[in-house]
Amino acid sequence: MYTDTERCVRAVQSKDARFDGWFFTAVLTTRIYCRPSCPVVPPKVENMTFYPSAAACQQAGFRACKRCRPDTSPGSPEWNARADSVARAMRLIGDGVVDREGVPGLAARLGYSARQIERQLLAELGAGPLALARAQRAQTARLLIETTGLPMADVAFAAGFSSVRTFNDTVREVFALSPGELRTRAARSAKPPATPGVIALRLPYRSPLNPSNLFGHLAATAVPGVEEWRDGAYRRTLALPHGYGIVALTPHPDHIACRLFLTDPRDLTLAISRCRWLLDLDADPVAVDDQLRADPLLAPLVDKAPGRRVPRTVDGAEFAVRAVLGQQVSTAAARTHAARLVTTHGVPVDDPEGGGLTHLFPVPEALAGLDPERLALPRSRRTTLTTLVGALADGSLRLGTDTDWAKARAELTALPGFGPWTVEVIAMRALGDPDAFLPTDLGIRRAAAELGLPSTPAALTARAAAWRPWRAYAVQYLWTVDDHPINHLPA
């Protein structure tokens, strides 16, 4: 995108917010970089140059615009629509892996050498993993400076900086303000959170976003104790590297309001990344809807409520367990089975806002020793669950943002009791594959019959080839044909 100068110039001159995060505009005269939708008067064309990432802009000596705050742009939809090494590396960097494990750890997760990863990221993003991680640390630091009262030294280490001096130098270089000046500017308009220790922030997205299926699905399938819908917000617990967190996500017309309670602020980067992933906030809904709208049978569904997202998960292993519990049973029964596991094997937590969140969902290691005879499931499904948990616990099966989609599908298919529906629903919601498809799903079959689409899985899959690579989004629209609670925001 950023190499198409003419297209980039048009986007900047029209202040098109759809391209925020796709590329960044650097102004040669002012040495400032902006998002395409920056509200200021666009610079002259000869003074514009374009970069694929904020890190590349910073590395070239540009500082962030104080008006449009390009560091808060939605992420590029490229990284969630691809499964190659660069996309997987970007998802891992977004999760803070470089800060926790370094570049060698990032490379080891991807199965490449550090030099190969460096070369691939430089070629596509104009910056290596350290520069990309540094840009993210600066953004995390800004959030902590502006939304908390933490001492600056604590902010520095929580954001991932190795020293206070590096923190100060980076903040001044990126934002042209000292940490103290950033906090003073933010304090003029910020409202203190009602609950001490809660970080309040806004999660941006590309419009349109239809919250009905997104939050409706999460609320309708919420596991008691781990998730809840309360006061217009979806709330859930988060298991994080340095402790636990509780998040409340509320849909608004131009952003998602996010309230985070963390036992350790070092987990802020990962918590935000998981929330964005959960709500599919980096998607490009215009591109998705335009392609699906080309099918005359899908067009009315898209036109009626555009901008549907794919509800995902904050933890791939958790969702895989829940998918097995939900095989061939109702949504209510699946929630009941999951709640029993949570009560017996989950780690208790305190909800600082007095809600109904009581536990973290149990990790595979905690479930590895469960007694299958105590599970109120058919014997075959007990075997499926215990085999899955064993594979997740010993590391032979990994379901994360760095997972290769094709490899994961093959490994899941090899497990007993894993048919096409279970494999594809995990690919769609846990792995984030935008092309996952569920032709055998009951709701999809009902929608096909109602709309006049082919009725057999093979014929429907063939017809759905025209929807690629967005078949997971087509599933969201097809599910709306059936009047199910997942399609409606709770009252």
XYZ file of C-alpha atoms in Angstrom:
491
model
C 0.000 0.000 0.000
C 2.649 2.550 1.070
C 4.518 2.161 -2.228
C 1.478 3.304 -4.222
C 2.177 7.028 -3.854
C -0.809 8.210 -5.857
C -3.264 6.132 -3.826
C -1.687 7.241 -0.551
C -1.893 10.906 -1.553
C -5.597 10.540 -2.376
C -6.234 8.920 1.009
C -4.416 11.737 2.843
C -6.112 14.522 0.893
C -9.557 13.011 1.558
C -8.644 12.259 5.218
C -9.876 8.688 4.731
C -9.860 6.948 8.126
C -10.170 3.540 6.460
C -6.447 3.687 5.714
C -5.338 4.476 9.276
C -2.841 1.784 10.195
C -2.291 0.720 6.578
C 0.457 3.323 6.169
C 1.817 6.501 7.763
C 2.479 9.891 6.189
C 5.790 11.560 7.035
C 6.136 15.278 6.301
C 9.629 16.181 5.161
C 9.412 19.863 6.151
C 8.112 19.451 9.710
C 9.658 16.013 10.437
C 6.278 14.845 11.773
C 4.434 11.651 10.853
C 0.648 11.336 10.823
C -2.156 8.909 10.174
C -3.975 9.409 6.806
C -7.019 10.913 8.521
C -5.063 13.621 10.352
C -7.402 16.654 10.744
C -4.761 19.272 9.863
C -4.433 20.747 6.364
C -2.668 18.113 4.191
C 0.928 18.967 3.277
C 2.063 19.557 -0.256
C 2.471 16.378 -2.256
C 6.191 16.948 -2.757
C 6.641 17.102 1.027
C 4.970 13.743 1.692
C 6.683 10.410 1.996
C 5.071 7.188 3.157
C 6.100 4.395 5.502
C 4.512 1.026 6.343
C 4.867 1.340 10.121
C 5.233 3.887 12.904
C 8.534 2.228 13.784
C 9.893 2.949 10.298
C 8.878 6.609 10.676
C 10.584 6.877 14.047
C 13.690 5.143 12.722
C 13.843 7.713 9.901
C 13.817 10.561 12.412
C 10.143 11.637 12.379
C 8.110 12.294 15.525
C 4.445 11.539 16.140
C 1.839 14.211 15.369
C 0.249 15.649 18.514
C -3.107 16.160 16.774
C -3.885 12.787 15.216
C -1.718 10.607 17.528
C -0.724 8.066 14.874
C 0.557 5.672 17.525
C -3.089 5.004 18.455
C -4.175 3.977 14.940
C -5.826 0.582 14.476
C -3.315 -2.088 13.485
C -2.864 -3.037 9.867
C -5.468 -5.608 8.806
C -2.702 -7.384 6.908
C -1.369 -9.080 10.039
C -4.697 -10.694 10.940
C -5.513 -11.809 7.391
C -2.272 -13.700 6.773
C -0.458 -16.643 8.325
C 3.035 -16.140 6.873
C 6.076 -15.522 9.064
C 5.872 -11.710 8.890
C 2.211 -11.632 9.936
C 2.817 -14.097 12.744
C 5.848 -12.086 13.879
C 3.767 -8.907 13.991
C 1.091 -10.612 16.090
C 3.750 -11.855 18.516
C 5.406 -8.439 18.738
C 1.947 -7.017 19.452
C 1.696 -9.498 22.326
C 4.984 -8.197 23.767
C 7.059 -11.306 23.040
C 10.183 -9.319 22.138
C 10.065 -7.513 25.486
C 9.692 -10.778 27.396
C 11.845 -13.164 25.342
C 13.954 -10.978 23.069
C 14.462 -11.373 19.332
C 15.873 -14.934 19.754
C 12.638 -15.912 21.528
C 10.560 -14.409 18.723
C 12.594 -16.273 16.106
C 12.400 -19.565 18.020
C 8.604 -19.376 18.177
C 8.460 -18.901 14.410
C 11.056 -21.555 13.561
C 13.473 -19.135 11.872
C 16.825 -17.622 12.755
C 16.922 -14.120 14.232
C 18.690 -12.907 11.075
C 15.943 -14.260 8.829
C 13.199 -12.577 10.860
C 15.124 -9.307 10.873
C 15.528 -9.441 7.093
C 11.864 -10.266 6.426
C 10.520 -7.509 8.700
C 12.913 -4.913 7.281
C 11.858 -5.801 3.734
C 8.128 -5.444 4.426
C 7.891 -2.946 7.287
C 11.027 -0.878 7.009
C 11.989 -1.730 10.592
C 13.346 -4.729 12.462
C 11.809 -6.442 15.500
C 13.675 -4.282 18.019
C 12.481 -1.044 16.371
C 8.919 -2.359 16.140
C 8.991 -3.394 19.788
C 10.445 0.003 20.744
C 7.572 1.790 18.998
C 5.127 -0.373 20.897
C 6.883 0.316 24.207
C 6.534 4.020 23.539
C 2.801 3.624 22.922
C 2.375 1.557 26.107
C 4.344 4.126 28.081
C 2.120 6.904 26.795
C -0.989 5.015 27.889
C 0.401 4.443 31.378
C 1.562 8.051 31.679
C -1.803 9.446 30.627
C -4.188 7.005 32.321
C -2.473 6.128 35.617
C -0.735 7.879 38.469
C 2.183 5.433 38.516
C 5.596 6.955 39.247
C 7.582 7.420 36.044
C 10.147 4.801 37.035
C 7.353 2.231 37.405
C 5.904 3.303 34.052
C 9.288 2.815 32.391
C 9.727 -0.767 33.549
C 6.051 -1.671 33.102
C 6.239 -0.520 29.468
C 9.248 -2.765 28.869
C 12.140 -0.278 28.967
C 15.409 -1.468 30.479
C 16.174 1.866 32.158
C 14.515 5.139 33.082
C 17.001 7.020 30.913
C 16.054 5.004 27.811
C 12.388 5.569 28.645
C 12.846 9.337 28.921
C 14.891 9.566 25.725
C 12.429 7.454 23.728
C 9.343 9.371 24.883
C 10.993 12.717 24.036
C 12.152 11.445 20.653
C 8.819 9.907 19.625
C 6.377 12.464 21.052
C 8.538 15.614 21.304
C 7.390 15.928 24.932
C 8.864 14.704 28.184
C 6.942 12.105 30.214
C 5.983 14.810 32.708
C 4.658 17.075 29.963
C 2.572 14.224 28.550
C 0.996 13.627 31.949
C 0.296 17.319 32.479
C -1.411 17.628 29.077
C -3.533 14.546 29.725
C -4.539 15.658 33.236
C -6.297 18.743 31.870
C -9.025 16.695 30.199
C -8.848 13.278 31.854
C -11.363 12.081 34.393
C -10.026 9.873 37.188
C -11.368 6.309 37.090
C -14.108 5.478 39.565
C -12.141 2.454 40.787
C -8.507 2.913 41.903
C -6.063 0.838 39.863
C -8.302 0.717 36.786
C -6.827 1.897 33.486
C -9.397 3.473 31.160
C -8.628 3.787 27.456
C -10.237 3.830 24.010
C -9.685 1.059 21.477
C -9.968 2.457 17.924
C -11.323 0.526 14.948
C -12.191 1.026 11.303
C -15.838 1.815 10.702
C -18.347 0.387 10.364
C -18.529 -1.950 13.331
C -21.747 -3.780 14.151
C -21.692 -4.656 17.858
C -24.758 -6.917 17.766
C -23.176 -10.180 16.681
C -19.815 -9.376 18.257
C -20.926 -8.640 21.799
C -24.097 -10.685 21.417
C -22.062 -13.811 20.703
C -19.647 -13.225 23.567
C -22.470 -12.541 26.024
C -24.645 -15.463 24.897
C -21.791 -17.962 25.271
C -20.232 -16.420 28.409
C -18.949 -18.903 30.980
C -20.207 -17.977 34.476
C -17.402 -16.825 36.733
C -15.079 -16.065 33.798
C -17.299 -13.816 31.649
C -20.398 -11.705 32.089
C -22.501 -8.975 30.496
C -22.979 -6.207 33.050
C -24.071 -2.575 32.762
C -23.738 -2.544 28.985
C -20.251 -4.039 28.976
C -18.727 -7.431 28.275
C -16.461 -8.288 31.195
C -14.036 -11.169 31.627
C -10.932 -12.349 33.457
C -7.532 -12.568 31.748
C -4.655 -14.888 32.601
C -1.470 -12.879 31.982
C 2.273 -13.580 32.367
C 2.747 -11.535 35.552
C -0.650 -11.972 37.173
C -4.267 -11.653 36.173
C -6.480 -8.945 34.797
C -10.142 -8.054 34.479
C -11.408 -6.127 31.467
C -14.709 -4.415 30.684
C -15.384 -3.632 27.010
C -18.222 -1.297 26.024
C -19.183 -0.544 22.403
C -19.472 3.099 21.301
C -20.126 4.581 17.840
C -16.460 5.455 17.197
C -14.469 3.327 19.649
C -14.580 0.551 22.224
C -14.272 1.794 25.786
C -11.850 -0.433 27.668
C -11.454 -0.544 31.444
C -8.570 -2.706 32.626
C -7.666 -3.820 36.111
C -4.214 -5.447 36.202
C -2.392 -6.974 39.122
C 0.859 -6.027 37.339
C 1.095 -3.099 34.865
C 3.786 -4.943 32.892
C 0.914 -6.917 31.343
C -0.741 -3.863 29.764
C 0.628 -4.410 26.240
C -0.504 -8.024 26.129
C -3.900 -7.240 27.684
C -4.635 -4.585 25.053
C -3.450 -6.871 22.270
C -5.736 -9.675 23.455
C -8.724 -7.346 23.707
C -8.176 -6.083 20.162
C -7.795 -9.660 18.935
C -10.920 -10.772 20.811
C -13.046 -8.095 19.123
C -11.336 -8.302 15.703
C -10.712 -4.557 15.839
C -7.985 -4.476 13.193
C -10.247 -5.830 10.435
C -10.980 -3.885 7.237
C -14.806 -4.114 7.140
C -15.150 -2.168 3.887
C -12.972 -4.629 1.976
C -14.770 -7.602 3.542
C -18.287 -6.299 2.940
C -17.571 -5.178 -0.621
C -16.551 -8.688 -1.605
C -19.426 -10.426 0.186
C -21.907 -7.916 -1.202
C -21.003 -9.081 -4.722
C -23.007 -12.258 -4.038
C -26.682 -11.350 -4.630
C -27.834 -13.769 -1.920
C -25.512 -12.278 0.725
C -25.925 -8.645 -0.334
C -29.210 -8.056 1.574
C -27.662 -9.410 4.782
C -24.593 -7.194 4.401
C -26.621 -4.095 3.529
C -28.937 -4.624 6.488
C -26.159 -4.550 9.100
C -22.649 -3.993 7.669
C -19.441 -4.195 9.632
C -19.825 -7.541 11.351
C -16.686 -8.824 13.039
C -15.616 -12.348 13.967
C -15.815 -12.815 17.769
C -12.557 -14.437 18.781
C -10.976 -15.439 22.072
C -8.296 -14.210 24.451
C -6.744 -17.676 24.721
C -6.596 -20.362 22.040
C -6.302 -23.286 24.447
C -9.331 -22.086 26.417
C -11.449 -21.863 23.299
C -10.394 -25.312 22.081
C -11.556 -26.835 25.367
C -14.843 -24.943 25.130
C -15.325 -26.028 21.516
C -15.089 -29.687 22.549
C -17.522 -29.111 25.426
C -19.905 -27.531 22.914
C -19.919 -30.416 20.452
C -23.497 -31.443 19.607
C -25.048 -29.659 22.602
C -26.907 -26.392 23.098
C -25.209 -23.120 24.010
C -26.643 -23.354 27.536
C -25.323 -26.888 28.031
C -21.860 -25.889 26.810
C -21.795 -23.024 29.303
C -22.821 -25.393 32.111
C -20.056 -27.887 31.299
C -17.456 -25.107 31.120
C -18.646 -23.545 34.397
C -18.113 -26.857 36.196
C -14.520 -27.036 34.988
C -13.961 -23.435 36.056
C -15.339 -23.979 39.548
C -13.280 -27.137 40.083
C -9.997 -26.286 38.372
C -9.926 -22.498 37.805
C -7.817 -20.092 39.839
C -9.974 -17.829 42.091
C -9.659 -14.060 41.588
C -11.113 -10.926 43.156
C -13.308 -8.623 41.091
C -12.435 -5.058 42.196
C -15.704 -3.676 40.826
C -17.912 -6.157 42.664
C -19.132 -8.083 39.637
C -19.646 -11.781 39.108
C -16.142 -12.634 37.914
C -14.620 -15.176 40.262
C -12.110 -17.351 38.374
C -9.589 -17.605 35.593
C -10.372 -20.296 33.055
C -8.215 -23.327 33.951
C -5.014 -23.749 31.959
C -4.342 -27.098 30.210
C -1.817 -28.097 32.878
C -4.528 -27.774 35.536
C -6.907 -29.886 33.470
C -4.352 -32.566 32.570
C -5.004 -34.465 35.787
C -8.807 -34.329 35.777
C -10.712 -37.548 36.272
C -12.649 -38.263 33.036
C -15.189 -40.324 34.984
C -16.313 -37.174 36.783
C -17.160 -35.406 33.524
C -20.873 -35.388 32.664
C -20.060 -36.135 29.025
C -20.409 -39.114 26.694
C -17.403 -41.438 26.897
C -16.189 -40.553 23.417
C -16.187 -36.844 24.228
C -14.320 -37.462 27.470
C -11.593 -39.094 25.376
C -11.608 -36.145 22.993
C -11.271 -33.657 25.834
C -8.558 -35.484 27.764
C -6.525 -36.081 24.585
C -6.790 -32.400 23.652
C -5.824 -31.224 27.130
C -2.848 -33.593 27.170
C -1.578 -32.303 23.821
C -1.948 -28.690 24.932
C -0.300 -29.343 28.298
C 2.788 -31.092 26.904
C 3.247 -28.513 24.145
C 2.776 -30.882 21.222
C -0.224 -28.760 20.163
C -0.001 -24.959 20.209
C -2.925 -22.669 19.504
C -1.743 -19.077 19.615
C -1.196 -15.995 17.528
C 2.043 -17.501 16.186
C 0.411 -20.762 15.074
C 0.558 -21.807 11.450
C -3.073 -22.288 10.412
C -2.533 -25.244 8.056
C -0.310 -27.067 10.539
C -2.779 -26.544 13.386
C -5.647 -27.875 11.275
C -3.682 -31.025 10.495
C -2.751 -31.563 14.153
C -6.328 -31.037 15.345
C -7.739 -33.379 12.698
C -5.396 -36.114 13.912
C -6.930 -35.992 17.415
C -9.831 -38.353 18.195
C -13.266 -36.756 17.980
C -12.170 -33.729 15.955
C -14.375 -33.395 12.903
C -14.531 -30.547 10.362
C -16.862 -28.380 12.490
C -14.622 -28.415 15.573
C -11.448 -27.849 13.568
C -12.910 -24.949 11.602
C -14.532 -23.199 14.557
C -11.171 -23.300 16.362
C -9.458 -21.991 13.219
C -11.998 -19.173 13.007
C -12.180 -18.019 16.614
C -8.949 -19.199 18.254
C -6.483 -18.893 15.369
C -8.180 -15.959 13.645
C -8.243 -17.429 10.130
C -10.579 -15.078 8.195
C -11.297 -17.817 5.661
C -12.456 -20.526 8.096
C -15.803 -21.966 7.022
C -18.464 -24.146 8.733
C -20.606 -25.785 6.021
C -21.839 -28.479 8.441
C -22.947 -26.022 11.147
C -26.670 -26.244 11.893
C -27.141 -22.476 11.736
C -25.353 -22.290 8.380
C -27.457 -25.123 6.968
C -30.652 -23.365 8.065
C -29.469 -20.111 6.503
C -28.596 -21.895 3.273
C -32.078 -23.401 3.054
C -33.684 -20.023 3.770
C -31.596 -18.127 1.199
C -31.598 -20.744 -1.551
C -27.928 -21.645 -1.225
C -26.749 -25.242 -1.867
C -27.784 -27.587 0.906
C -24.939 -30.128 0.977
C -21.598 -29.220 2.608
C -19.620 -29.946 -0.561
C -21.878 -27.863 -2.797
C -22.051 -25.026 -0.272
C -18.258 -25.010 0.065
C -17.940 -24.786 -3.694
C -20.375 -21.862 -3.811
C -18.505 -20.156 -0.959
C -15.282 -20.072 -2.987
C -16.396 -16.661 -4.269
C -16.378 -15.361 -0.690
C -12.703 -16.163 -0.099
C -10.642 -15.060 1.765
C -13.483 -13.765 3.984
C -15.621 -16.870 4.534
C -15.439 -16.494 8.342
C -17.184 -13.138 7.938
C -19.747 -14.710 5.628
C -20.490 -17.130 8.487
C -21.320 -14.164 10.742
C -23.829 -12.836 8.189
C -25.359 -16.264 7.556
C -25.878 -16.806 11.276
C -28.118 -13.727 11.365
C -30.770 -15.548 9.325
C -31.597 -17.625 12.406
C -33.115 -15.721 15.364
C -30.551 -16.673 18.009
C -29.330 -14.744 21.085
C -25.821 -14.547 19.590
C -27.159 -11.992 17.100
C -28.466 -9.477 19.652
C -26.954 -7.244 22.290
C -28.338 -8.191 25.702
C -30.864 -5.793 27.198
